[in-house]
Amino acid sequence: MTRISGETALGLAWIIALVASLAVLFIGEVLGQTPCVLCWFQRAFMFPLAIVLGLGLWWQDQKVGRYGIVLALGGAVVALWHMGLYVGIIPESIKPCTETGPSCTDDNQLVFGIPIPLMALAAFIIIGLLSALSLKETHK
């Protein structure tokens, strides 16, 4: 079984965070789709991931994965809540997006037929796992 190095795991986590950050900027700024409230909260976790993990790679900080885990966990919680609203598990009475701005649950939450909160949740989970994997090597 081939194991990836901590630096490779961290590099993959950074690439995912960077691509996700650039993708939501493209969706918002180029396609003109205004993000809902929960999307803004998810961005608040994803954007720093791209910066922190990138700087950790640049500075060769073998323990930067700790911050990746924490930020990814926070973002995953928000994305999971958003997904619960989107699929109808969480009641509409506690939707944060109904007062102002775009809806958290309508068709503007789809890209290529895939819900944005699901893509965000998957990205946060993968980034968190890769960040944790990057730490395994430092404790030998």
Short mmCIF file of C-alpha atoms in Angstrom, two decimals:
data_model
loop_
_atom_site.label_atom_id
_atom_site.label_comp_id
_atom_site.label_asym_id
_atom_site.label_seq_id
_atom_site.Cartn_x
_atom_site.Cartn_y
_atom_site.Cartn_z
CA MET A 1 0.00 0.00 0.00
CA THR A 2 1.40 3.36 -1.03
CA ARG A 3 1.33 6.10 1.56
CA ILE A 4 1.45 9.73 0.62
CA SER A 5 3.85 12.00 2.44
CA GLY A 6 2.66 14.69 4.82
CA GLU A 7 3.79 17.35 2.38
CA THR A 8 1.87 15.73 -0.48
CA ALA A 9 -1.27 15.47 1.67
CA LEU A 10 -0.93 19.12 2.62
CA GLY A 11 -0.34 20.08 -1.01
CA LEU A 12 -3.50 18.27 -2.09
CA ALA A 13 -5.50 19.93 0.71
CA TRP A 14 -4.19 23.33 -0.39
CA ILE A 15 -5.07 22.67 -4.05
CA ILE A 16 -8.63 21.70 -3.11
CA ALA A 17 -9.01 24.81 -0.92
CA LEU A 18 -7.58 27.03 -3.65
CA VAL A 19 -9.77 25.56 -6.40
CA ALA A 20 -12.87 25.80 -4.18
CA SER A 21 -12.07 29.43 -3.33
CA LEU A 22 -11.51 30.37 -6.96
CA ALA A 23 -14.66 28.49 -8.01
CA VAL A 24 -16.93 30.40 -5.63
CA LEU A 25 -15.35 33.67 -6.71
CA PHE A 26 -16.05 32.70 -10.35
CA ILE A 27 -19.64 31.78 -9.51
CA GLY A 28 -20.19 35.05 -7.67
CA GLU A 29 -18.15 37.56 -9.64
CA VAL A 30 -18.23 36.18 -13.20
CA LEU A 31 -21.56 34.38 -13.29
CA GLY A 32 -23.16 37.02 -11.07
CA GLN A 33 -24.75 34.59 -8.61
CA THR A 34 -25.09 36.27 -5.22
CA PRO A 35 -24.17 33.90 -2.37
CA CYS A 36 -26.68 33.14 0.35
CA VAL A 37 -25.93 33.77 4.03
CA LEU A 38 -24.69 30.23 4.66
CA CYS A 39 -22.48 30.38 1.57
CA TRP A 40 -20.81 33.45 3.07
CA PHE A 41 -20.12 31.56 6.29
CA GLN A 42 -18.65 28.67 4.30
CA ARG A 43 -16.44 31.13 2.43
CA ALA A 44 -15.28 32.48 5.79
CA PHE A 45 -13.77 29.05 6.45
CA MET A 46 -12.61 28.16 2.91
CA PHE A 47 -10.73 31.35 2.01
CA PRO A 48 -8.42 31.18 5.05
CA LEU A 49 -7.77 27.50 4.31
CA ALA A 50 -6.29 28.41 0.94
CA ILE A 51 -4.08 31.06 2.54
CA VAL A 52 -3.02 29.19 5.70
CA LEU A 53 -2.29 25.88 3.98
CA GLY A 54 -0.45 27.67 1.17
CA LEU A 55 1.73 29.57 3.63
CA GLY A 56 2.32 26.39 5.62
CA LEU A 57 3.63 24.71 2.48
CA TRP A 58 5.73 27.74 1.58
CA TRP A 59 7.29 27.91 5.04
CA GLN A 60 7.49 24.09 5.30
CA ASP A 61 5.53 24.13 8.55
CA GLN A 62 4.87 20.46 9.22
CA LYS A 63 2.20 21.24 11.82
CA VAL A 64 0.04 23.62 9.76
CA GLY A 65 -2.37 20.72 9.28
CA ARG A 66 -3.73 21.49 12.77
CA TYR A 67 -5.20 24.72 11.45
CA GLY A 68 -6.47 22.94 8.36
CA ILE A 69 -8.38 20.48 10.53
CA VAL A 70 -10.00 23.21 12.64
CA LEU A 71 -11.01 25.41 9.69
CA ALA A 72 -12.26 22.41 7.70
CA LEU A 73 -14.29 21.18 10.66
CA GLY A 74 -15.93 24.60 11.11
CA GLY A 75 -16.71 24.83 7.40
CA ALA A 76 -18.04 21.26 7.32
CA VAL A 77 -20.47 22.04 10.14
CA VAL A 78 -21.87 25.04 8.26
CA ALA A 79 -22.01 23.06 4.97
CA LEU A 80 -23.77 20.17 6.72
CA TRP A 81 -26.36 22.57 8.15
CA HIS A 82 -26.78 24.12 4.69
CA MET A 83 -27.20 20.66 3.16
CA GLY A 84 -29.81 19.82 5.82
CA LEU A 85 -31.77 22.92 4.83
CA TYR A 86 -31.35 22.16 1.14
CA VAL A 87 -32.73 18.62 1.36
CA GLY A 88 -35.46 19.57 3.84
CA ILE A 89 -34.22 17.81 6.97
CA ILE A 90 -33.96 21.09 8.88
CA PRO A 91 -37.32 22.91 9.11
CA GLU A 92 -37.88 26.02 7.05
CA SER A 93 -38.70 28.05 10.15
CA ILE A 94 -34.98 28.27 11.04
CA LYS A 95 -33.65 29.17 7.59
CA PRO A 96 -31.24 32.09 7.87
CA CYS A 97 -31.70 33.03 4.21
CA THR A 98 -35.38 33.95 4.12
CA GLU A 99 -35.20 37.55 5.36
CA THR A 100 -32.75 39.10 2.90
CA GLY A 101 -30.64 37.93 0.01
CA PRO A 102 -30.85 34.78 -2.07
CA SER A 103 -32.44 31.58 -0.85
CA CYS A 104 -30.32 28.84 0.71
CA THR A 105 -32.42 26.15 -0.95
CA ASP A 106 -33.60 27.10 -4.42
CA ASP A 107 -32.12 26.24 -7.82
CA ASN A 108 -29.43 28.92 -7.54
CA GLN A 109 -27.69 26.43 -5.23
CA LEU A 110 -26.97 24.05 -8.12
CA VAL A 111 -23.86 23.98 -10.30
CA PHE A 112 -23.77 21.29 -13.00
CA GLY A 113 -26.78 19.73 -11.24
CA ILE A 114 -24.86 19.32 -7.96
CA PRO A 115 -25.84 21.31 -4.84
CA ILE A 116 -23.17 23.83 -3.85
CA PRO A 117 -23.47 22.89 -0.15
CA LEU A 118 -22.73 19.25 -1.05
CA MET A 119 -19.62 20.26 -2.99
CA ALA A 120 -18.52 22.45 -0.08
CA LEU A 121 -19.13 19.65 2.43
CA ALA A 122 -17.10 17.20 0.35
CA ALA A 123 -14.26 19.72 -0.03
CA PHE A 124 -14.16 20.46 3.71
CA ILE A 125 -14.17 16.75 4.61
CA ILE A 126 -11.37 15.94 2.15
CA ILE A 127 -9.30 18.95 3.27
CA GLY A 128 -9.76 17.96 6.92
CA LEU A 129 -8.73 14.35 6.27
CA LEU A 130 -5.70 15.38 4.22
CA SER A 131 -4.71 17.90 6.90
CA ALA A 132 -4.93 15.16 9.55
CA LEU A 133 -2.94 12.82 7.33
CA SER A 134 -0.24 15.48 6.97
CA LEU A 135 0.23 15.41 10.76
CA LYS A 136 0.70 11.62 11.00
CA GLU A 137 4.17 11.85 9.56
CA THR A 138 5.36 14.40 12.14
CA HIS A 139 4.64 12.11 15.12
CA LYS A 140 6.96 9.22 14.22
#
